[in-house]
Amino acid sequence: MPPEPLTPDRILEATEDVLRRYGPAKATVVDVARALGVSHGSVYRHFASKAALREAVTERWLAQSHAALSALADAQGPAEGRLREWLTALFEAKRRKAGDDPELFAMYMVLVGENSTTVERHMETMIEQLARIIEGGVGEGEFRPVEPTTAARAVWDASNRFHDPAYAPEWSRPGIETAFEAVCDLVLRGLHA
Amino acid sequence: MPPEPLTPDRILEATEDVLRRYGPAKATVVDVARALGVSHGSVYRHFASKAALREAVTERWLAQSHAALSALADAQGPAEGRLREWLTALFEAKRRKAGDDPELFAMYMVLVGENSTTVERHMETMIEQLARIIEGGVGEGEFRPVEPTTAARAVWDASNRFHDPAYAPEWSRPGIETAFEAVCDLVLRGLHA
């Protein structure tokens, strides 16, 4: 039986496993190659550097939460309800990732600290989704006539305690849901026509 | 001429100087005692530990910005204007401290990381001031009938990109004022009657 071809996807899956086992500080490209039974040169043919591999694995990991949020952004129905659902889904996804997948979350935090373009792109994707919801609400007369992208950035900034990984230690504290609801109420009221 | 008596205030002034010279990682109680020409035992008679001294010096440093903000919170005039001025003054004070007084700002960051009660108290003072402005606005019918402390916490959380020291590296980026104004607009609109 010929060996399974070495694809970027297989490498990224192995990288996730290796990161979960050793953590971002200790995991190496050699560990990834060993897990796949190939030479580290074979890995480098697909990802030019350890940095490129770290960015790609985090991008894939973040994209898993994009899909569900993107569906909410493009759904039908009143914008106010969709915006609250979107912010709630984002907060829940981040909490889950921080709690259940600490090593990949730590990898993400490292990239945040390095101002990585992957993190930058993730934020832009999130703000675009928010802008789509707001644009819909403005179109239906539900929201006042704001410029959607400016308003989306303001909503993103105003809700950052509930999605910025720097606040992860606060996400399990008592009262965090009440604080989240209060910010949602304030923001939604601020957009209301 | 008898020596000047050793007061807590003199010790705190010397501690500020020592922190500015050596930074929080290297400054010691012995450095403070040497700057004052006293034994470190004399310093310990006023502050039981290095930790107590660090808390006290940061508390005094933070209190310097409280005074100006507190005056705004208790001023006359429309609540909307006062709330915007208060948030602007807070953002400016934090930026100035981060930029012009980096070693004491670093000391403050250390205490933030340690969940110090000094930082906790500082935040409570800030939220009380916000609540006073909001309560005034509700009383005058300018703001909708919110519970002032809950709303104050929501405003505090929503504006955290512009006062939480974790974001200090972003405060000198282009576009930060526009982002600040957009969040202010959203928050004020959210409180509006």
Coordinates of C-alpha atoms in Angstrom, one line a residue:
Chain A
M1 CA 0.0 0.0 0.0
P2 CA 1.6 3.3 -1.0
P3 CA 2.0 5.9 1.8
E4 CA -0.8 8.5 2.1
P5 CA 0.4 11.7 0.3
L6 CA 1.7 14.4 2.6
T7 CA -0.8 17.3 2.2
P8 CA -0.8 20.7 4.0
D9 CA -4.0 19.5 5.8
R10 CA -2.3 16.4 7.2
I11 CA 0.6 18.5 8.4
L12 CA -1.7 21.0 10.1
E13 CA -3.7 18.2 11.8
A14 CA -0.4 16.7 13.1
T15 CA 0.7 20.1 14.2
E16 CA -2.5 20.6 16.2
D17 CA -1.9 17.2 17.9
V18 CA 1.8 18.1 18.7
L19 CA 0.8 21.5 20.1
R20 CA -1.8 19.9 22.3
R21 CA 0.7 17.4 23.6
Y22 CA 3.8 19.7 24.1
G23 CA 2.5 23.2 24.1
P24 CA 3.6 26.1 21.9
A25 CA 6.9 26.7 23.8
K26 CA 8.2 23.1 23.3
A27 CA 6.7 21.8 20.1
T28 CA 9.1 21.7 17.2
V29 CA 8.9 21.0 13.4
V30 CA 10.9 17.8 14.1
D31 CA 8.1 16.6 16.5
V32 CA 5.5 17.2 13.7
A33 CA 7.6 15.4 11.1
R34 CA 8.1 12.4 13.5
A35 CA 4.3 12.2 14.2
L36 CA 3.8 12.0 10.4
G37 CA 6.7 9.5 9.8
V38 CA 8.4 11.9 7.4
S39 CA 11.6 14.0 7.4
H40 CA 11.4 17.6 8.6
G41 CA 12.6 18.6 5.1
S42 CA 9.2 17.2 3.8
V43 CA 7.3 19.5 6.2
Y44 CA 9.4 22.5 5.1
R45 CA 8.5 21.8 1.5
H46 CA 4.9 22.8 2.5
F47 CA 5.6 25.4 5.2
A48 CA 8.7 27.5 4.7
S49 CA 9.4 28.0 8.4
K50 CA 8.2 27.1 11.9
A51 CA 6.6 30.6 12.0
A52 CA 4.6 29.9 8.8
L53 CA 3.4 26.6 10.3
R54 CA 2.3 28.3 13.6
E55 CA 0.4 30.9 11.7
A56 CA -1.3 28.4 9.4
V57 CA -2.4 26.1 12.3
T58 CA -3.8 29.0 14.3
E59 CA -5.6 30.3 11.2
R60 CA -7.3 27.0 10.6
W61 CA -8.2 26.7 14.3
L62 CA -9.7 30.2 14.3
A63 CA -11.6 29.5 11.0
Q64 CA -13.5 26.8 12.8
S65 CA -15.4 29.4 14.8
H66 CA -15.7 31.7 11.8
A67 CA -18.1 29.3 10.0
A68 CA -20.8 29.3 12.7
L69 CA -20.5 33.1 13.2
S70 CA -20.6 33.7 9.5
A71 CA -23.9 31.8 9.2
L72 CA -25.4 34.0 11.9
A73 CA -24.2 37.2 10.1
D74 CA -25.9 36.1 6.9
A75 CA -29.1 34.7 8.4
Q76 CA -32.5 36.4 8.0
G77 CA -34.5 38.1 10.7
P78 CA -34.2 41.3 12.8
A79 CA -30.7 42.6 13.1
E80 CA -30.9 43.3 16.8
G81 CA -31.5 39.7 17.6
R82 CA -28.8 38.5 15.2
L83 CA -26.3 41.0 16.6
R84 CA -26.9 39.8 20.2
E85 CA -26.7 36.1 19.1
W86 CA -23.5 36.8 17.2
L87 CA -21.8 38.5 20.2
T88 CA -23.1 35.7 22.5
A89 CA -21.8 33.0 20.1
L90 CA -18.4 34.7 19.8
F91 CA -18.1 35.0 23.6
E92 CA -19.0 31.3 24.0
A93 CA -16.6 30.1 21.3
K94 CA -13.7 32.0 22.9
R95 CA -14.5 30.8 26.4
R96 CA -14.8 27.2 25.1
K97 CA -11.5 27.5 23.3
A98 CA -9.7 29.0 26.3
G99 CA -11.1 26.4 28.6
D100 CA -11.1 23.2 26.6
D101 CA -8.2 23.8 24.2
P102 CA -5.6 25.6 26.4
E103 CA -2.5 24.7 24.3
L104 CA -3.9 26.0 21.0
F105 CA -5.3 29.0 22.9
A106 CA -1.8 29.6 24.2
M107 CA -0.5 29.4 20.6
Y108 CA -3.1 32.0 19.6
M109 CA -2.0 34.3 22.5
V110 CA 1.6 34.1 21.4
L111 CA 0.6 35.3 17.9
V112 CA -1.5 38.0 19.5
G113 CA 1.6 39.2 21.3
E114 CA 3.6 39.2 18.1
N115 CA 0.9 41.3 16.2
S116 CA 0.7 38.5 13.7
T117 CA -1.1 39.0 10.4
T118 CA -3.2 35.9 11.1
V119 CA -4.7 37.6 14.2
E120 CA -5.1 40.8 12.2
R121 CA -7.0 39.0 9.5
H122 CA -9.2 37.2 12.0
M123 CA -10.2 40.5 13.5
E124 CA -11.0 42.0 10.1
T125 CA -13.2 39.0 9.3
M126 CA -15.0 39.4 12.6
I127 CA -15.5 43.1 12.0
E128 CA -16.8 42.5 8.4
Q129 CA -19.4 40.1 9.8
L130 CA -20.5 42.7 12.4
A131 CA -20.7 45.3 9.6
R132 CA -22.9 43.0 7.5
I133 CA -25.4 42.6 10.4
I134 CA -25.4 46.4 11.1
E135 CA -25.8 47.2 7.4
G136 CA -28.9 45.0 7.3
G137 CA -30.3 46.7 10.4
V138 CA -29.7 50.2 8.9
G139 CA -31.4 49.0 5.6
E140 CA -34.5 47.8 7.5
G141 CA -34.7 51.0 9.6
E142 CA -34.0 49.0 12.8
F143 CA -30.7 50.8 13.4
R144 CA -30.0 54.5 13.0
P145 CA -28.1 55.4 9.8
V146 CA -24.5 54.7 10.9
E147 CA -21.6 53.9 8.7
P148 CA -21.5 50.1 9.1
T149 CA -17.8 49.5 9.3
T150 CA -17.2 52.4 11.7
A151 CA -20.0 51.2 13.9
A152 CA -18.8 47.6 13.6
R153 CA -15.4 48.6 14.9
A154 CA -17.0 50.4 17.8
V155 CA -19.1 47.3 18.7
W156 CA -15.9 45.2 18.4
D157 CA -14.0 47.5 20.7
A158 CA -16.9 47.9 23.2
S159 CA -17.2 44.2 23.6
N160 CA -13.5 43.3 23.8
R161 CA -13.7 42.2 27.4
F162 CA -15.7 39.3 26.1
H163 CA -13.5 38.2 23.2
D164 CA -10.0 39.6 23.6
P165 CA -7.9 36.6 24.8
A166 CA -6.0 38.9 27.3
Y167 CA -9.2 38.8 29.4
A168 CA -9.5 35.0 29.3
P169 CA -8.8 34.7 33.1
E170 CA -11.9 36.8 33.8
W171 CA -14.2 34.6 31.7
S172 CA -14.9 32.1 34.5
R173 CA -15.5 34.7 37.2
P174 CA -18.9 35.1 38.8
G175 CA -20.9 37.9 37.4
I176 CA -19.3 37.8 33.9
E177 CA -22.6 36.9 32.1
T178 CA -24.3 39.9 33.8
A179 CA -21.5 42.2 32.7
F180 CA -21.7 40.8 29.2
E181 CA -25.5 41.3 29.0
A182 CA -25.1 44.9 30.3
V183 CA -22.6 45.7 27.5
C184 CA -24.8 44.0 24.9
D185 CA -27.8 46.1 26.1
L186 CA -25.8 49.3 26.0
V187 CA -24.4 48.6 22.5
L188 CA -27.7 47.5 21.0
R189 CA -29.4 50.5 22.5
G190 CA -26.7 52.7 21.0
L191 CA -27.4 51.4 17.5
H192 CA -31.2 51.5 17.8
A193 CA -33.0 53.9 15.4
Chain B
M1 CA 19.7 71.2 62.7
P2 CA 17.6 68.1 63.6
P3 CA 16.9 65.7 60.7
E4 CA 13.6 66.0 58.9
P5 CA 11.2 63.5 60.5
L6 CA 10.6 60.3 58.4
T7 CA 7.0 60.4 57.3
P8 CA 5.1 58.0 55.1
D9 CA 4.9 60.8 52.5
R10 CA 8.6 61.3 52.4
I11 CA 9.1 57.5 52.0
L12 CA 6.6 57.4 49.1
E13 CA 8.3 60.3 47.3
A14 CA 11.7 58.6 47.6
T15 CA 10.1 55.3 46.4
E16 CA 8.7 57.0 43.3
D17 CA 12.2 58.4 42.6
V18 CA 13.8 55.1 43.1
L19 CA 11.3 53.3 40.9
R20 CA 11.8 55.9 38.1
R21 CA 15.6 55.3 38.4
Y22 CA 15.7 51.5 38.7
G23 CA 12.3 50.2 37.5
P24 CA 10.0 47.9 39.5
A25 CA 12.1 44.8 38.8
K26 CA 15.3 46.1 40.4
A27 CA 14.2 48.7 42.9
T28 CA 14.6 47.5 46.6
V29 CA 13.7 48.8 50.0
V30 CA 17.4 49.2 50.7
D31 CA 17.6 51.7 47.7
V32 CA 14.7 53.7 49.2
A33 CA 16.4 53.8 52.6
R34 CA 19.7 54.8 51.1
A35 CA 18.0 57.6 49.1
L36 CA 16.5 58.9 52.5
G37 CA 19.8 58.4 54.4
V38 CA 18.0 56.0 56.9
S39 CA 18.2 52.3 57.7
H40 CA 15.9 49.9 55.9
G41 CA 14.5 49.1 59.4
S42 CA 13.2 52.7 59.6
V43 CA 11.3 52.3 56.3
Y44 CA 9.8 49.0 57.5
R45 CA 8.5 50.8 60.6
H46 CA 6.1 52.7 58.2
F47 CA 5.5 50.0 55.6
A48 CA 5.5 46.4 56.8
S49 CA 6.8 44.9 53.6
K50 CA 8.1 45.7 50.1
A51 CA 4.7 44.6 48.8
A52 CA 2.9 47.2 51.1
L53 CA 5.3 49.9 49.9
R54 CA 4.6 49.0 46.2
E55 CA 0.9 49.1 46.8
A56 CA 1.0 52.5 48.6
V57 CA 3.2 54.2 46.0
T58 CA 1.0 53.0 43.2
E59 CA -2.2 54.1 45.1
R60 CA -0.7 57.6 45.5
W61 CA 0.3 57.7 41.9
L62 CA -3.2 56.7 40.7
A63 CA -4.9 59.1 43.2
Q64 CA -3.2 62.0 41.4
S65 CA -5.5 61.3 38.4
H66 CA -8.6 60.7 40.5
A67 CA -8.7 64.3 41.7
A68 CA -9.2 65.8 38.3
L69 CA -11.7 63.1 37.2
S70 CA -13.6 63.4 40.5
A71 CA -14.1 67.2 39.9
L72 CA -15.5 66.4 36.5
A73 CA -17.9 63.8 38.0
D74 CA -19.2 66.4 40.5
A75 CA -19.4 69.4 38.1
Q76 CA -22.6 71.0 36.9
G77 CA -24.0 70.8 33.4
P78 CA -25.5 68.2 31.0
A79 CA -24.5 64.7 31.9
E80 CA -23.8 63.7 28.3
G81 CA -21.0 66.4 27.9
R82 CA -19.6 65.5 31.3
L83 CA -19.5 61.8 30.6
R84 CA -17.6 62.4 27.3
E85 CA -15.2 64.8 29.0
W86 CA -14.6 62.3 31.8
L87 CA -13.9 59.4 29.4
T88 CA -11.6 61.7 27.4
A89 CA -9.7 62.9 30.5
L90 CA -9.3 59.3 31.7
F91 CA -7.9 58.2 28.3
E92 CA -5.5 61.2 28.2
A93 CA -4.3 60.6 31.8
K94 CA -3.6 57.0 31.1
R95 CA -1.8 57.7 27.8
R96 CA 0.3 60.4 29.5
K97 CA 1.2 58.1 32.4
A98 CA 2.1 55.3 30.0
G99 CA 4.2 57.6 27.8
D100 CA 5.8 60.0 30.3
D101 CA 6.1 57.9 33.4
P102 CA 6.9 54.4 32.1
E103 CA 8.5 53.0 35.2
L104 CA 5.6 53.8 37.5
F105 CA 3.3 52.6 34.8
A106 CA 5.2 49.3 34.7
M107 CA 4.8 49.1 38.5
Y108 CA 1.1 49.6 38.0
M109 CA 1.0 46.8 35.4
V110 CA 2.7 44.5 37.8
L111 CA 0.0 45.1 40.4
V112 CA -2.7 44.6 37.7
G113 CA -1.2 41.2 36.9
E114 CA -1.2 40.3 40.6
N115 CA -4.9 41.3 41.0
S116 CA -3.9 43.8 43.7
T117 CA -6.5 45.3 45.9
T118 CA -5.1 48.8 45.1
V119 CA -6.0 48.2 41.4
E120 CA -9.4 46.8 42.4
R121 CA -10.1 49.9 44.6
H122 CA -9.0 52.2 41.8
M123 CA -11.5 50.6 39.5
E124 CA -14.2 50.9 42.0
T125 CA -13.5 54.6 42.5
M126 CA -13.6 55.1 38.7
I127 CA -16.9 53.2 38.4
E128 CA -18.5 55.2 41.3
Q129 CA -17.6 58.4 39.5
L130 CA -19.2 57.2 36.3
A131 CA -22.3 56.1 38.3
R132 CA -22.6 59.7 39.8
I133 CA -22.6 61.2 36.3
I134 CA -25.1 58.7 35.0
E135 CA -27.3 59.1 38.1
G136 CA -27.4 62.9 37.4
G137 CA -28.3 62.3 33.8
V138 CA -31.1 59.9 34.7
G139 CA -32.4 62.5 37.3
E140 CA -32.5 65.2 34.7
G141 CA -34.2 63.0 32.2
E142 CA -31.2 63.2 29.8
F143 CA -30.5 59.5 30.1
R144 CA -33.0 56.7 30.1
P145 CA -33.9 55.2 33.5
V146 CA -31.0 52.8 34.0
E147 CA -29.6 51.5 37.3
P148 CA -26.5 53.8 37.6
T149 CA -24.0 51.3 38.9
T150 CA -24.9 48.6 36.4
A151 CA -24.7 51.1 33.6
A152 CA -21.5 52.6 34.9
R153 CA -19.8 49.1 34.9
A154 CA -21.1 48.6 31.3
V155 CA -19.6 52.0 30.2
W156 CA -16.3 51.1 32.0
D157 CA -16.1 47.7 30.2
A158 CA -17.2 49.1 26.9
S159 CA -14.4 51.8 27.0
N160 CA -11.6 49.5 28.3
R161 CA -9.5 49.6 25.2
F162 CA -8.9 53.2 26.2
H163 CA -8.0 52.8 29.8
D164 CA -7.0 49.2 30.5
P165 CA -3.1 49.3 30.7
A166 CA -3.0 46.0 28.7
Y167 CA -3.8 48.1 25.7
A168 CA -1.2 50.8 26.3
P169 CA 0.9 49.7 23.2
E170 CA -2.2 50.6 21.0
W171 CA -2.6 54.1 22.4
S172 CA -0.1 55.7 20.1
R173 CA -1.3 54.0 16.9
P174 CA -2.9 56.1 14.1
G175 CA -6.7 56.0 14.2
I176 CA -6.9 55.5 18.0
E177 CA -8.7 58.8 18.5
T178 CA -11.3 58.0 15.8
A179 CA -11.8 54.6 17.5
F180 CA -12.2 56.3 20.9
E181 CA -14.8 58.8 19.5
A182 CA -16.8 56.0 17.9
V183 CA -17.0 54.1 21.1
C184 CA -18.0 57.3 23.0
D185 CA -20.7 58.0 20.5
L186 CA -22.1 54.4 20.7
V187 CA -22.0 54.4 24.6
L188 CA -23.6 57.9 24.9
R189 CA -26.3 57.0 22.4
G190 CA -26.9 53.9 24.3
L191 CA -27.6 55.9 27.5
H192 CA -29.7 58.6 25.8
A193 CA -33.3 58.9 26.9

